[in-house]
CSV table of C-alpha atoms in Angstrom, one decimal:
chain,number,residue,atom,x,y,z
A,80,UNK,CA,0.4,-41.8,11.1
A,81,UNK,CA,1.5,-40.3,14.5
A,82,UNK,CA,-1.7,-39.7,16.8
A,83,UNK,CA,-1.3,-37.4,19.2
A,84,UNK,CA,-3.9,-37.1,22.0
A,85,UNK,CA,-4.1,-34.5,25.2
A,86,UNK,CA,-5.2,-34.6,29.0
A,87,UNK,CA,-7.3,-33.6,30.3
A,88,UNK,CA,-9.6,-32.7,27.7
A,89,UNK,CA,-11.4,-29.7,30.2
A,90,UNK,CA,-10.3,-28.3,33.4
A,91,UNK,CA,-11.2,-25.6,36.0
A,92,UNK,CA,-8.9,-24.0,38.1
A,93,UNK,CA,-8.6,-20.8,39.9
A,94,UNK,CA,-6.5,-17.8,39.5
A,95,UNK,CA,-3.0,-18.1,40.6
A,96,UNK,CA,-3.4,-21.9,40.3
A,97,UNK,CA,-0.8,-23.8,38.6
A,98,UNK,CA,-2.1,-25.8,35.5
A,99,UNK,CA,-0.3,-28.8,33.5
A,100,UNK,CA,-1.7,-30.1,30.3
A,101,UNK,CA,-0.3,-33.1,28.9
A,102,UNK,CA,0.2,-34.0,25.0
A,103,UNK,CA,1.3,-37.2,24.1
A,104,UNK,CA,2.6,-38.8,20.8
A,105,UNK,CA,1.8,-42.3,19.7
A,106,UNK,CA,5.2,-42.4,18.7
A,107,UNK,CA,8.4,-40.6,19.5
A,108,UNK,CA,8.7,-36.7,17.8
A,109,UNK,CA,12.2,-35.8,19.5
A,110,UNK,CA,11.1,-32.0,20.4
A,111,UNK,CA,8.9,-30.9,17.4
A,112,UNK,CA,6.3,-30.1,19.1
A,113,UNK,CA,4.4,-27.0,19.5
A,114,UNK,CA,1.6,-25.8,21.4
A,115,UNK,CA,-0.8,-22.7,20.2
A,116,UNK,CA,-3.5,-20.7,22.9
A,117,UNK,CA,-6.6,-19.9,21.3
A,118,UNK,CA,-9.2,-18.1,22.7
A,119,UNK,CA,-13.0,-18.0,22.4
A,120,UNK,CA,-13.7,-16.4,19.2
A,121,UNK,CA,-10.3,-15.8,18.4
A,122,UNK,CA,-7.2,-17.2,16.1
A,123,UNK,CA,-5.0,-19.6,17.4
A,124,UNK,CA,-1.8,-18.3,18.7
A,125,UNK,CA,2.1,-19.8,18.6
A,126,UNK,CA,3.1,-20.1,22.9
A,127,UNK,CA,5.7,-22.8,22.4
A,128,UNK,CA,7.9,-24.5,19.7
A,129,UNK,CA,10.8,-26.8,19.9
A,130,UNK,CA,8.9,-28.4,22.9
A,131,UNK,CA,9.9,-25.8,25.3
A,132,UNK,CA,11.2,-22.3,23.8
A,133,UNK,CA,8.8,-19.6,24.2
A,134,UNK,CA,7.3,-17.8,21.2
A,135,UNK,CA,8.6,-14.3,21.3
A,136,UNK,CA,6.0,-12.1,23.7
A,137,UNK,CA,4.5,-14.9,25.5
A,138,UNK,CA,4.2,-14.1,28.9
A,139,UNK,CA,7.3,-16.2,31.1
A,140,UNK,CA,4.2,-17.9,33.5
A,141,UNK,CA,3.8,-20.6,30.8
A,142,UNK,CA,6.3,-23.1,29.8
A,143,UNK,CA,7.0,-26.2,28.4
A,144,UNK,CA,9.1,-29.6,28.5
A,145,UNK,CA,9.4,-32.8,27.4
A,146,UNK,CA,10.8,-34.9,24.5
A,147,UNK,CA,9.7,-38.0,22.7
A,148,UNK,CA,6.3,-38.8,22.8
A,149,UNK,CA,5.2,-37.3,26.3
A,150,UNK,CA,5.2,-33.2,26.8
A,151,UNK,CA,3.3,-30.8,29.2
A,152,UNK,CA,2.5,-27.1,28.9
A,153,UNK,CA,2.4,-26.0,32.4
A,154,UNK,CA,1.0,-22.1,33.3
A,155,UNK,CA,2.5,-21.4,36.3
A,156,UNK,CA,0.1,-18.9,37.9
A,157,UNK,CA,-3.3,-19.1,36.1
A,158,UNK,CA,-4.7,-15.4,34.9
A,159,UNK,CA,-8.3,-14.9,34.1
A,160,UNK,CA,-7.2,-14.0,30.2
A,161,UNK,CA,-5.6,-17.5,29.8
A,162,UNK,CA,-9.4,-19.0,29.5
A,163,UNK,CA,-8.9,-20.8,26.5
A,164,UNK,CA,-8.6,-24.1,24.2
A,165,UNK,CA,-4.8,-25.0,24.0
A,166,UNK,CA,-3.8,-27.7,21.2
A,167,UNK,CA,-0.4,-29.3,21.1
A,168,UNK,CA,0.9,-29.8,17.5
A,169,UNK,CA,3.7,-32.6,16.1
A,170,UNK,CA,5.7,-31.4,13.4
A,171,UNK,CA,8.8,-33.8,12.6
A,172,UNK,CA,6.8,-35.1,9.5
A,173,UNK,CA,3.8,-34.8,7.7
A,174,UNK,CA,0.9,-34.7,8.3
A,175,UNK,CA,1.2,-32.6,11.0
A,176,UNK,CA,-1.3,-33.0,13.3
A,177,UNK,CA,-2.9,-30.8,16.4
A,178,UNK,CA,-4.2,-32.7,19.5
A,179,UNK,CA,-7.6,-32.2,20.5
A,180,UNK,CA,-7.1,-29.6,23.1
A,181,UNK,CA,-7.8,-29.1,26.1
A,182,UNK,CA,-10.2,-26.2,27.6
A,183,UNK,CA,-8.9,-24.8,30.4
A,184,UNK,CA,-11.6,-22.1,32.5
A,185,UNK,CA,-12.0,-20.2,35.3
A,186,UNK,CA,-13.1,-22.3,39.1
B,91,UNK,CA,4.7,-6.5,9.7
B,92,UNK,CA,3.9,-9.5,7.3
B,93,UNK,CA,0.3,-9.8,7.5
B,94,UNK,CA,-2.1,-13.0,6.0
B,95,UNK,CA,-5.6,-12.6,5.0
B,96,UNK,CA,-7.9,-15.3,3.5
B,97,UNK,CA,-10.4,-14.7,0.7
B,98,UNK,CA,-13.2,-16.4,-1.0
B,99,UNK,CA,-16.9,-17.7,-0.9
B,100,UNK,CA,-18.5,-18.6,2.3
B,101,UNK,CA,-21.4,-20.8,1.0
B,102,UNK,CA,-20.4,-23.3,-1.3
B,103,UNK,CA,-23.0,-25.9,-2.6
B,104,UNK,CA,-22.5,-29.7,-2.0
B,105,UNK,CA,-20.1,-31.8,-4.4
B,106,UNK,CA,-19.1,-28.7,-5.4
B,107,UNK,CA,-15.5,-26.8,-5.1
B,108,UNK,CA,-14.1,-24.9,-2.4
B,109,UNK,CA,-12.0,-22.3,-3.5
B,110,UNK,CA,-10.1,-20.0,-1.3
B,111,UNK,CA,-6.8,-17.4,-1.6
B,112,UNK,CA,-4.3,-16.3,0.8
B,113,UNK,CA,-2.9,-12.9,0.4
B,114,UNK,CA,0.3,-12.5,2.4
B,115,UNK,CA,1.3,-8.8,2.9
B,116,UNK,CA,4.2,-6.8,4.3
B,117,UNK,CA,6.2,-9.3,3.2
B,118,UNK,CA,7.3,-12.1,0.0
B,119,UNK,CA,5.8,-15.6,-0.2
B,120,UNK,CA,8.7,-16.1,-1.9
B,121,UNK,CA,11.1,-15.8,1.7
B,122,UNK,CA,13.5,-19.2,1.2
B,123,UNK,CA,12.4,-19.4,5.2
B,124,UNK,CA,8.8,-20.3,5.1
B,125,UNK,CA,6.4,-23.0,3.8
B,126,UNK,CA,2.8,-21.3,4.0
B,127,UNK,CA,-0.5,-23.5,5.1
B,128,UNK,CA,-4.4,-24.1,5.2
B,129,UNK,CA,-5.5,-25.3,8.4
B,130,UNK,CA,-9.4,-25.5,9.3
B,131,UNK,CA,-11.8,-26.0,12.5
B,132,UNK,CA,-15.4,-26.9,12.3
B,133,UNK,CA,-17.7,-25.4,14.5
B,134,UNK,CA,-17.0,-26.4,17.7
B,135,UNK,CA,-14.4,-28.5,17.5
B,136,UNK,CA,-10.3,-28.7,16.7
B,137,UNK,CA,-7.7,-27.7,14.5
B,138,UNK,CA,-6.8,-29.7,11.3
B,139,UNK,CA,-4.1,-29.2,8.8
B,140,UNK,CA,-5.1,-29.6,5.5
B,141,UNK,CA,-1.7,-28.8,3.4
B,142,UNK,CA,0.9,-27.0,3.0
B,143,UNK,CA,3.2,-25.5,0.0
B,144,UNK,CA,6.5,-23.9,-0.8
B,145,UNK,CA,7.1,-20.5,-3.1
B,146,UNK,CA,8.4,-23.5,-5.5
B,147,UNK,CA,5.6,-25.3,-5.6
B,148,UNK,CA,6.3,-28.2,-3.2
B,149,UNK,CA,3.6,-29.7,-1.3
B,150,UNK,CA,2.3,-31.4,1.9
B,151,UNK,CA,-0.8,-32.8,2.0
B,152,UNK,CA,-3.0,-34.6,5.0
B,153,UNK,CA,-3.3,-37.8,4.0
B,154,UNK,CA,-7.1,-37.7,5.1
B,155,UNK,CA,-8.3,-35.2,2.4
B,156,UNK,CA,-5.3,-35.7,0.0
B,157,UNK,CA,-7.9,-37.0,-2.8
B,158,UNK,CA,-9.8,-34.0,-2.7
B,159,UNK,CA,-7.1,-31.0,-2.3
B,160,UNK,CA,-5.1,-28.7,-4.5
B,161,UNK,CA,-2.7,-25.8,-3.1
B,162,UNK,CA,-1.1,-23.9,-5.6
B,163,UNK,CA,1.1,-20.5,-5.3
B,164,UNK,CA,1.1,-17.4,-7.6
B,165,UNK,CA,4.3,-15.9,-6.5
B,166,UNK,CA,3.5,-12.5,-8.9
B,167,UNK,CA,0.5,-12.0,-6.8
B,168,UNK,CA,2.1,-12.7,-3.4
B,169,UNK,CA,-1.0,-15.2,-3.0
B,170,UNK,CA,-1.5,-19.2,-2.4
B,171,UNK,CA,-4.6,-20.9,-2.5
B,172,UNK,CA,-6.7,-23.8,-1.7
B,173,UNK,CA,-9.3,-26.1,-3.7
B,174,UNK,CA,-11.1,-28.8,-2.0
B,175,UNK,CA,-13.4,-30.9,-4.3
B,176,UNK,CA,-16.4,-32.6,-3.9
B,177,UNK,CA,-17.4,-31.2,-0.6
B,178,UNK,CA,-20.3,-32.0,1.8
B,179,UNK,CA,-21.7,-30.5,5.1
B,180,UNK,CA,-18.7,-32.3,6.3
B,181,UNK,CA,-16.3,-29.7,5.2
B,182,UNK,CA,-17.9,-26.6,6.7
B,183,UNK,CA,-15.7,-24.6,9.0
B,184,UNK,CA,-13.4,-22.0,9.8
B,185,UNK,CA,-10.4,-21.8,7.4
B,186,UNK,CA,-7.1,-20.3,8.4
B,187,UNK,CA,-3.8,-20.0,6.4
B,188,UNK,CA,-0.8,-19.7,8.2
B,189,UNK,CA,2.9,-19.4,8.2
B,190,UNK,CA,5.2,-22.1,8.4
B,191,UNK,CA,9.1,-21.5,9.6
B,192,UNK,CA,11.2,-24.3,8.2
B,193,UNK,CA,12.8,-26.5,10.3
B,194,UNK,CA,15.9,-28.7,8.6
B,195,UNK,CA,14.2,-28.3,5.0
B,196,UNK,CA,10.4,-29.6,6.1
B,197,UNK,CA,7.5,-27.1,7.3
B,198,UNK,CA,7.7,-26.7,11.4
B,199,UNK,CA,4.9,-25.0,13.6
B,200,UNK,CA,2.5,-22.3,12.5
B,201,UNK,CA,3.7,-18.9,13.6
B,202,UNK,CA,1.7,-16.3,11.6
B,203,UNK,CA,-2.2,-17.0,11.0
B,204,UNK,CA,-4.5,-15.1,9.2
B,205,UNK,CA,-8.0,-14.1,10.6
B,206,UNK,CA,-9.9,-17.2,9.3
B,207,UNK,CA,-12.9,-17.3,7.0
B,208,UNK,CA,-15.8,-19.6,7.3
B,209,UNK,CA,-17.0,-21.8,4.5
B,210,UNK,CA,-20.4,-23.0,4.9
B,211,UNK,CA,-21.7,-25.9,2.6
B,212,UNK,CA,-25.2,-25.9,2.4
B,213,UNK,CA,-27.6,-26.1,-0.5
């Protein structure tokens, strides 16, 4: 099976700081991969799919690239509400596994 | 505004059964669009998919708890469920079920998630 693993793991950064995780696959996905926000306490909610098209409603200050087995999600200008745990997700096969995530909080 | 909310114990007894139901509302399970999944996250810690099925009755499973998993569909009651066999302390956590688009026939990402329910499993 595909692993797919995430750095950093944790991060602090300060508002208006730009922020880049990385997710990358053990082997090569093409673009299905997703990435999903989820806050403390709170359900896990779609940002990304296709590697880089924005879920509808997500604000325009995150994006995403990359193809094969090496993606970032990058938040262009960090907001106190984006603390959170973000996972990246493969899905060109089963099983379709999240990343670990990484927890990203205010410096 | 289709709408998934997940039923069922929250204390189950080790080696016992773990049985839980997905009521999808505002809209039909039976969409040709969407596969529909269980994902769960212990305390603490990440996301894992557990399985995934079709209004037809196809079915995904992760390979890791494959053995131990059932997901079935009961399209009359707009409704899918999950059973998860022989369970230990192991298995206690948060358990979501979630909306699949399809991408080229297979399930994609999750776009629609219910609230969760937790499932402890404790004597």
């Amino acid at each position: 099976d595909i692993q797919m693993t995430q750095s950093p793991s944790s991060l602090s950064a300060s508002v208006g700081d730009r922020v880049t995780i990385t997710c990358r696959a053990s082997q090569g996905i093409s673009n299905y991969l997703a990435w999903y926000q989820q806050k403390p306490g709170k359900v896990p909610k779609l940002l990304i799919y296709a590697a880089s098209t924005l879920q509808s409603g997500v604000p325009s200050r995150f994006s995403g690239s990359g193809s094969g087995t090496d993606f970032t999600l990058t938040i262009s200008s960090l907001q106190p509400e984006d603390v959170a745990t973000y996972y990246c997700q493969k899905y060109n096969s089963a099983p379709f596994t999240f990343g670990p995530g990484t927890k990203v909080d205010i410096k | 505004q289709l709408q998934l909310q997940e039923s069922g114990p929250g204390l189950v007894k080790p080696s016992e059964t773990l049985s839980l139901t997905c009521t999808v509302s505002g809209g039909s399970i039976s969409s040709s669009s969407y596969y529909w999944g269980w994902i769960r996250q212990p305390p603490g810690k990440g996301l894992e998919w557990i399985g995934s099925i079709y209004y037809s009755g196809s079915t995904y499973y992760n390979p890791s708890l494959k053995s131990r998993v059932t997901i079935s569909v009961d399209t009359s009651k707009n409704q899918f469920s999950l059973k998860l066999s022989s369970v230990t302390a192991a298995d206690t956590a948060v358990y979501y079920c979630a909306r699949h688009p399809m991408q080229w026939l297979v399930p994609g990402y999750f776009d629609l998630w219910g609230r969760g329910t937790l499932v402890t499993v404790s004597s």
